[in-house]
Each structure stands twice: as structure tokens, then as C-alpha cells.
């Protein structure tokens, strides 16, 4: 499907704008530049065109050049901000199962996402997309990578440190904030953006794990996923 027809879950963008409020950004002006209005956030399950998300990132880049906003927003987000998908993760029995569900239901959150959980000998890589517009803006890439690590730490209650984090864009002049948050080797200029987790970390139990409850949540998620696929055909 052409990117101009792709959508994102309204809840996730609403949470992002609430975070921007806390950082002191002019909400009304950013909404105007993104061709959005407050009415777009009235229904948290509404779908918002991805192009308006990218408009938001472009507006923020003009306002705060050089500031790692994607990293800041991703590192302070929580699983509950992801709605139903976040709850399927929150009640998974292990971090691996949580990320498997994130991969499975990612199109509920954003149809532009094409994540993978790629198994290796010592690590498993959560690949988080590398579409050209996200790479050019950098912030969306940083948000996804930081969110993946933030979720790992939140869900397990452990200070999970990746083996490495790879970015599908050239190294920026200042990566100090990235280093402080990820606390692992950073690889820039890769063909894909992703986080390499130790397999032992993915085996960690999720604090609130309840696979019986997650089974019911998955039934809801499968229904929504089916409706999204039908809407795109």
C-alpha cells in the first residue's frame, strides 16, 4: 500500500503530543504545522494518516534542531501508551513473548511498521524498520529503538542493556544522550535499525505475566488486525 494511505493509531500520537506538552512545545502551533486538530484525538482508536505524523516530526526538527527528541520520547514511553497491543505485552509471561506479540500486532499501532524478531546464536535482534522518510528524519528511528529498550526494562523490572543498537542513518555529531540511555555499543550507517538483545534477557519473566488474560486480549487483537487487513484491500 502506498505510504500516503498508511495510518497510525490515534492513541499513540495523542500520547506523543502529551509528552511534547511536558517538554514545553507549543501544542497548537505543532498541530497546525502537522495539519492536525484536537478533534483528531477525541477517539483514541481513530486512525491518523502517517503523513501527519511525519509532518509532526518535520515541525519538531525545525523547532529543536539537534535535540534527540525521538530518543527522549521513546525512552519515557510505557507499554500502556500502546493500548491493546501494550496490554498484550504487559501480561505476557516472558520478554520474548511480549516482543513476539509486538511484532504480530504492530500494524494495529502503525501500518508503516514492519518489525521482526530475528534469532541468532547468542542474540535476538528486534528489527524496527528502515523506511527512507524515517531514516531522513532520524527521530522516528530513535523513538522506535528507545521504546524497544524502555519496554524491556519496564516489563521485566530489570535494567536490560542491549548487546548493541544499530541505526540506519549516519552518525550525528552528538551521540552522548544515546550512549547514556542505551549503555551499549552504537552502530551507525547500517542497512536496518534494530536492537540486539541477549537471549537470556529475552527469557526474563514479565512482572505482570498472565497468559490466561493475554489469551483474551489476543482474541481482541486478532479481530482488530483482521479488520485492518480488510480495510487495506
mmCIF file of C-alpha atoms in Angstrom:
data_model
loop_
_atom_site.group_PDB
_atom_site.id
_atom_site.type_symbol
_atom_site.label_atom_id
_atom_site.label_comp_id
_atom_site.label_asym_id
_atom_site.label_seq_id
_atom_site.Cartn_x
_atom_site.Cartn_y
_atom_site.Cartn_z
ATOM 1 C CA UNK A 1 0.000 0.000 0.000
ATOM 2 C CA UNK A 2 1.392 3.492 -0.841
ATOM 3 C CA UNK A 3 2.620 5.298 2.270
ATOM 4 C CA UNK A 4 0.139 8.148 1.761
ATOM 5 C CA UNK A 5 -2.638 5.671 2.598
ATOM 6 C CA UNK A 6 -0.996 4.204 5.707
ATOM 7 C CA UNK A 7 -2.279 5.099 9.165
ATOM 8 C CA UNK A 8 -1.259 5.149 12.809
ATOM 9 C CA UNK A 9 -3.394 4.522 15.903
ATOM 10 C CA UNK A 10 -4.648 7.850 17.236
ATOM 11 C CA UNK A 11 -3.847 6.886 20.833
ATOM 12 C CA UNK A 12 -0.114 6.656 20.152
ATOM 13 C CA UNK A 13 0.067 10.082 18.531
ATOM 14 C CA UNK A 14 -2.048 11.612 21.308
ATOM 15 C CA UNK A 15 0.404 10.255 23.889
ATOM 16 C CA UNK A 16 3.280 11.727 21.892
ATOM 17 C CA UNK A 17 1.646 15.175 21.893
ATOM 18 C CA UNK A 18 1.073 14.923 25.649
ATOM 19 C CA UNK A 19 4.788 14.185 26.053
ATOM 20 C CA UNK A 20 5.622 17.200 23.895
ATOM 21 C CA UNK A 21 3.441 19.355 26.168
ATOM 22 C CA UNK A 22 5.619 18.296 29.100
ATOM 23 C CA UNK A 23 8.723 19.255 27.128
ATOM 24 C CA UNK A 24 7.357 22.761 26.572
ATOM 25 C CA UNK A 25 6.499 22.657 22.879
ATOM 26 C CA UNK A 26 3.723 24.879 21.519
ATOM 27 C CA UNK A 27 0.960 22.322 21.004
ATOM 28 C CA UNK A 28 -1.326 24.497 18.884
ATOM 29 C CA UNK A 29 1.457 25.526 16.537
ATOM 30 C CA UNK A 30 2.759 21.974 16.122
ATOM 31 C CA UNK A 31 -0.765 20.698 15.405
ATOM 32 C CA UNK A 32 -1.232 23.407 12.803
ATOM 33 C CA UNK A 33 2.021 22.571 11.016
ATOM 34 C CA UNK A 34 1.126 18.877 11.040
ATOM 35 C CA UNK A 35 -2.372 19.561 9.613
ATOM 36 C CA UNK A 36 -3.930 18.083 12.773
ATOM 37 C CA UNK A 37 -6.536 19.307 15.245
ATOM 38 C CA UNK A 38 -7.580 18.360 18.767
ATOM 39 C CA UNK A 39 -10.617 16.605 17.309
ATOM 40 C CA UNK A 40 -8.257 14.024 15.771
ATOM 41 C CA UNK A 41 -7.505 12.800 19.306
ATOM 42 C CA UNK A 42 -11.080 12.568 20.594
ATOM 43 C CA UNK A 43 -11.350 8.878 19.677
ATOM 44 C CA UNK A 44 -8.194 7.037 20.819
ATOM 45 C CA UNK A 45 -8.946 4.202 18.380
ATOM 46 C CA UNK A 46 -9.236 6.500 15.361
ATOM 47 C CA UNK A 47 -6.722 6.165 12.529
ATOM 48 C CA UNK A 48 -4.482 9.102 11.588
ATOM 49 C CA UNK A 49 -2.523 9.271 8.308
ATOM 50 C CA UNK A 50 1.179 8.509 8.726
ATOM 51 C CA UNK A 51 1.984 11.611 6.640
ATOM 52 C CA UNK A 52 0.643 13.764 9.500
ATOM 53 C CA UNK A 53 2.985 12.004 11.899
ATOM 54 C CA UNK A 54 5.876 12.796 9.588
ATOM 55 C CA UNK A 55 4.625 16.402 9.391
ATOM 56 C CA UNK A 56 4.871 16.493 13.174
ATOM 57 C CA UNK A 57 8.468 15.265 13.103
ATOM 58 C CA UNK A 58 9.415 17.838 10.461
ATOM 59 C CA UNK A 59 7.889 20.629 12.545
ATOM 60 C CA UNK A 60 9.762 19.452 15.640
ATOM 61 C CA UNK A 61 13.032 19.208 13.709
ATOM 62 C CA UNK A 62 12.687 22.855 12.707
ATOM 63 C CA UNK A 63 11.916 23.905 16.272
ATOM 64 C CA UNK A 64 14.645 21.944 18.023
ATOM 65 C CA UNK A 65 17.437 21.100 15.558
ATOM 66 C CA UNK A 66 19.952 18.717 17.056
ATOM 67 C CA UNK A 67 17.809 17.769 20.041
ATOM 68 C CA UNK A 68 17.295 13.965 20.227
ATOM 69 C CA UNK A 69 13.524 14.173 20.559
ATOM 70 C CA UNK A 70 12.820 10.671 19.289
ATOM 71 C CA UNK A 71 15.175 9.264 21.913
ATOM 72 C CA UNK A 72 13.577 11.364 24.660
ATOM 73 C CA UNK A 73 10.028 10.395 23.725
ATOM 74 C CA UNK A 74 10.770 6.710 23.222
ATOM 75 C CA UNK A 75 12.735 6.369 26.443
ATOM 76 C CA UNK A 76 9.918 7.842 28.548
ATOM 77 C CA UNK A 77 7.005 5.933 26.966
ATOM 78 C CA UNK A 78 5.314 2.930 28.569
ATOM 79 C CA UNK A 79 3.540 -0.203 27.408
ATOM 80 C CA UNK A 80 0.172 1.230 28.456
ATOM 81 C CA UNK A 81 0.609 4.010 25.895
ATOM 82 C CA UNK A 82 0.324 1.332 23.196
ATOM 83 C CA UNK A 83 -3.246 0.467 24.125
ATOM 84 C CA UNK A 84 -4.369 -3.097 23.443
ATOM 85 C CA UNK A 85 -1.020 -4.060 21.917
ATOM 86 C CA UNK A 86 0.743 -2.766 25.003
ATOM 87 C CA UNK A 87 -1.530 -4.783 27.272
ATOM 88 C CA UNK A 88 -0.822 -7.999 25.347
ATOM 89 C CA UNK A 89 2.847 -7.295 26.068
ATOM 90 C CA UNK A 90 2.279 -6.233 29.673
ATOM 91 C CA UNK A 91 0.663 -9.572 30.525
ATOM 92 C CA UNK A 92 2.958 -11.848 28.502
ATOM 93 C CA UNK A 93 4.882 -14.429 30.509
ATOM 94 C CA UNK A 94 8.324 -13.515 29.108
ATOM 95 C CA UNK A 95 10.014 -10.633 27.354
ATOM 96 C CA UNK A 96 10.391 -12.756 24.224
ATOM 97 C CA UNK A 97 6.651 -13.431 24.088
ATOM 98 C CA UNK A 98 5.991 -9.735 24.648
ATOM 99 C CA UNK A 99 8.141 -8.773 21.660
ATOM 100 C CA UNK A 100 6.631 -11.550 19.548
ATOM 101 C CA UNK A 101 3.226 -10.018 20.205
ATOM 102 C CA UNK A 102 4.555 -6.553 19.398
ATOM 103 C CA UNK A 103 5.737 -7.895 16.046
ATOM 104 C CA UNK A 104 2.461 -9.726 15.433
ATOM 105 C CA UNK A 105 0.219 -6.756 16.198
ATOM 106 C CA UNK A 106 2.417 -3.860 15.067
ATOM 107 C CA UNK A 107 0.043 -2.879 12.256
ATOM 108 C CA UNK A 108 -2.600 -2.057 14.857
ATOM 109 C CA UNK A 109 -0.220 0.624 16.102
ATOM 110 C CA UNK A 110 1.136 1.820 12.751
ATOM 111 C CA UNK A 111 0.823 0.279 9.321
ATOM 112 C CA UNK A 112 4.224 1.647 8.364
ATOM 113 C CA UNK A 113 5.898 -0.641 10.917
ATOM 114 C CA UNK A 114 7.403 -3.931 9.707
ATOM 115 C CA UNK A 115 9.255 -5.239 12.771
ATOM 116 C CA UNK A 116 10.949 -8.626 13.030
ATOM 117 C CA UNK A 117 12.407 -10.632 15.894
ATOM 118 C CA UNK A 118 15.399 -12.282 14.249
ATOM 119 C CA UNK A 119 17.039 -15.205 16.050
ATOM 120 C CA UNK A 120 20.822 -15.568 16.194
ATOM 121 C CA UNK A 121 23.265 -17.829 18.026
ATOM 122 C CA UNK A 122 23.783 -15.551 21.044
ATOM 123 C CA UNK A 123 21.340 -12.728 20.439
ATOM 124 C CA UNK A 124 17.937 -11.960 19.019
ATOM 125 C CA UNK A 125 17.524 -8.757 17.067
ATOM 126 C CA UNK A 126 14.382 -6.681 17.211
ATOM 127 C CA UNK A 127 14.427 -5.079 13.756
ATOM 128 C CA UNK A 128 12.367 -1.898 13.748
ATOM 129 C CA UNK A 129 12.155 -0.711 10.166
ATOM 130 C CA UNK A 130 14.175 1.485 7.886
ATOM 131 C CA UNK A 131 11.811 3.282 5.532
ATOM 132 C CA UNK A 132 13.547 6.239 3.795
ATOM 133 C CA UNK A 133 11.495 9.068 5.317
ATOM 134 C CA UNK A 134 12.038 7.821 8.873
ATOM 135 C CA UNK A 135 15.781 7.499 8.228
ATOM 136 C CA UNK A 136 15.971 11.022 6.807
ATOM 137 C CA UNK A 137 14.207 12.490 9.843
ATOM 138 C CA UNK A 138 16.077 10.250 12.339
ATOM 139 C CA UNK A 139 13.627 10.956 15.182
ATOM 140 C CA UNK A 140 11.195 8.140 14.265
ATOM 141 C CA UNK A 141 14.097 5.678 14.183
ATOM 142 C CA UNK A 142 15.334 6.828 17.588
ATOM 143 C CA UNK A 143 11.835 6.637 19.062
ATOM 144 C CA UNK A 144 11.332 3.012 17.978
ATOM 145 C CA UNK A 145 14.734 1.878 19.215
ATOM 146 C CA UNK A 146 14.445 3.681 22.552
ATOM 147 C CA UNK A 147 10.907 2.397 23.026
ATOM 148 C CA UNK A 148 12.067 -1.187 22.499
ATOM 149 C CA UNK A 149 14.664 -0.875 25.254
ATOM 150 C CA UNK A 150 12.366 1.122 27.550
ATOM 151 C CA UNK A 151 9.708 -1.588 27.235
ATOM 152 C CA UNK A 152 12.250 -4.317 28.018
ATOM 153 C CA UNK A 153 13.197 -2.515 31.219
ATOM 154 C CA UNK A 154 9.634 -1.679 32.231
ATOM 155 C CA UNK A 155 8.151 -5.117 31.592
ATOM 156 C CA UNK A 156 10.878 -7.079 33.388
ATOM 157 C CA UNK A 157 11.784 -4.599 36.113
ATOM 158 C CA UNK A 158 15.436 -5.158 35.153
ATOM 159 C CA UNK A 159 17.954 -2.695 33.749
ATOM 160 C CA UNK A 160 18.231 -4.594 30.468
ATOM 161 C CA UNK A 161 21.270 -3.473 28.460
ATOM 162 C CA UNK A 162 21.360 -4.492 24.786
ATOM 163 C CA UNK A 163 24.394 -6.072 23.164
ATOM 164 C CA UNK A 164 24.296 -3.303 20.563
ATOM 165 C CA UNK A 165 21.934 -0.884 18.849
ATOM 166 C CA UNK A 166 22.085 -0.282 15.092
ATOM 167 C CA UNK A 167 20.875 2.854 13.328
ATOM 168 C CA UNK A 168 20.043 3.118 9.632
ATOM 169 C CA UNK A 169 21.389 6.652 9.410
ATOM 170 C CA UNK A 170 24.813 8.269 9.571
ATOM 171 C CA UNK A 171 26.311 9.071 12.965
ATOM 172 C CA UNK A 172 25.191 12.528 14.169
ATOM 173 C CA UNK A 173 27.657 14.987 15.738
ATOM 174 C CA UNK A 174 26.493 14.290 19.302
ATOM 175 C CA UNK A 175 25.502 10.797 20.472
ATOM 176 C CA UNK A 176 26.049 11.342 24.186
ATOM 177 C CA UNK A 177 22.346 11.065 25.056
ATOM 178 C CA UNK A 178 22.090 7.853 23.046
ATOM 179 C CA UNK A 179 25.059 6.436 24.917
ATOM 180 C CA UNK A 180 23.627 7.339 28.315
ATOM 181 C CA UNK A 181 20.301 5.672 27.598
ATOM 182 C CA UNK A 182 21.316 2.538 25.677
ATOM 183 C CA UNK A 183 24.613 1.925 27.568
ATOM 184 C CA UNK A 184 25.967 -0.349 24.821
ATOM 185 C CA UNK A 185 27.874 -0.081 21.519
ATOM 186 C CA UNK A 186 26.074 2.093 18.960
ATOM 187 C CA UNK A 187 26.396 1.235 15.253
ATOM 188 C CA UNK A 188 25.502 3.913 12.727
ATOM 189 C CA UNK A 189 25.056 3.719 8.969
ATOM 190 C CA UNK A 190 23.569 0.216 8.952
ATOM 191 C CA UNK A 191 21.043 -1.021 6.432
ATOM 192 C CA UNK A 192 18.500 -1.721 9.194
ATOM 193 C CA UNK A 193 17.653 -0.214 12.541
ATOM 194 C CA UNK A 194 17.404 -2.659 15.412
ATOM 195 C CA UNK A 195 18.304 -3.692 18.941
ATOM 196 C CA UNK A 196 20.307 -6.831 19.715
ATOM 197 C CA UNK A 197 19.162 -8.418 22.975
ATOM 198 C CA UNK A 198 20.851 -11.260 24.821
ATOM 199 C CA UNK A 199 18.770 -14.389 24.571
ATOM 200 C CA UNK A 200 18.969 -14.694 28.348
ATOM 201 C CA UNK A 201 17.349 -11.260 28.686
ATOM 202 C CA UNK A 202 14.502 -12.272 26.396
ATOM 203 C CA UNK A 203 13.945 -15.282 28.666
ATOM 204 C CA UNK A 204 13.270 -12.949 31.608
ATOM 205 C CA UNK A 205 9.756 -13.139 33.051
ATOM 206 C CA UNK A 206 7.431 -10.173 32.670
ATOM 207 C CA UNK A 207 6.445 -8.814 36.077
ATOM 208 C CA UNK A 208 2.691 -8.934 35.469
ATOM 209 C CA UNK A 209 2.690 -12.024 33.255
ATOM 210 C CA UNK A 210 -0.713 -13.687 32.928
ATOM 211 C CA UNK A 211 -1.041 -15.814 29.799
ATOM 212 C CA UNK A 212 -4.688 -16.611 30.523
ATOM 213 C CA UNK A 213 -5.564 -12.925 30.431
ATOM 214 C CA UNK A 214 -3.324 -12.376 27.423
ATOM 215 C CA UNK A 215 -5.231 -15.078 25.580
ATOM 216 C CA UNK A 216 -8.415 -13.000 25.843
ATOM 217 C CA UNK A 217 -6.546 -9.859 24.801
ATOM 218 C CA UNK A 218 -5.126 -11.674 21.791
ATOM 219 C CA UNK A 219 -8.620 -12.558 20.623
ATOM 220 C CA UNK A 220 -9.441 -8.846 20.571
ATOM 221 C CA UNK A 221 -6.164 -8.006 18.847
ATOM 222 C CA UNK A 222 -6.684 -10.663 16.172
ATOM 223 C CA UNK A 223 -10.108 -9.222 15.411
ATOM 224 C CA UNK A 224 -8.714 -5.717 15.022
ATOM 225 C CA UNK A 225 -5.806 -6.957 12.922
ATOM 226 C CA UNK A 226 -8.229 -8.753 10.600
ATOM 227 C CA UNK A 227 -10.348 -5.626 10.202
ATOM 228 C CA UNK A 228 -7.270 -3.527 9.405
ATOM 229 C CA UNK A 229 -6.208 -6.006 6.718
ATOM 230 C CA UNK A 230 -9.685 -5.989 5.212
ATOM 231 C CA UNK A 231 -9.709 -2.181 5.225
ATOM 232 C CA UNK A 232 -6.498 -2.142 3.185
ATOM 233 C CA UNK A 233 -7.832 -4.485 0.465
#
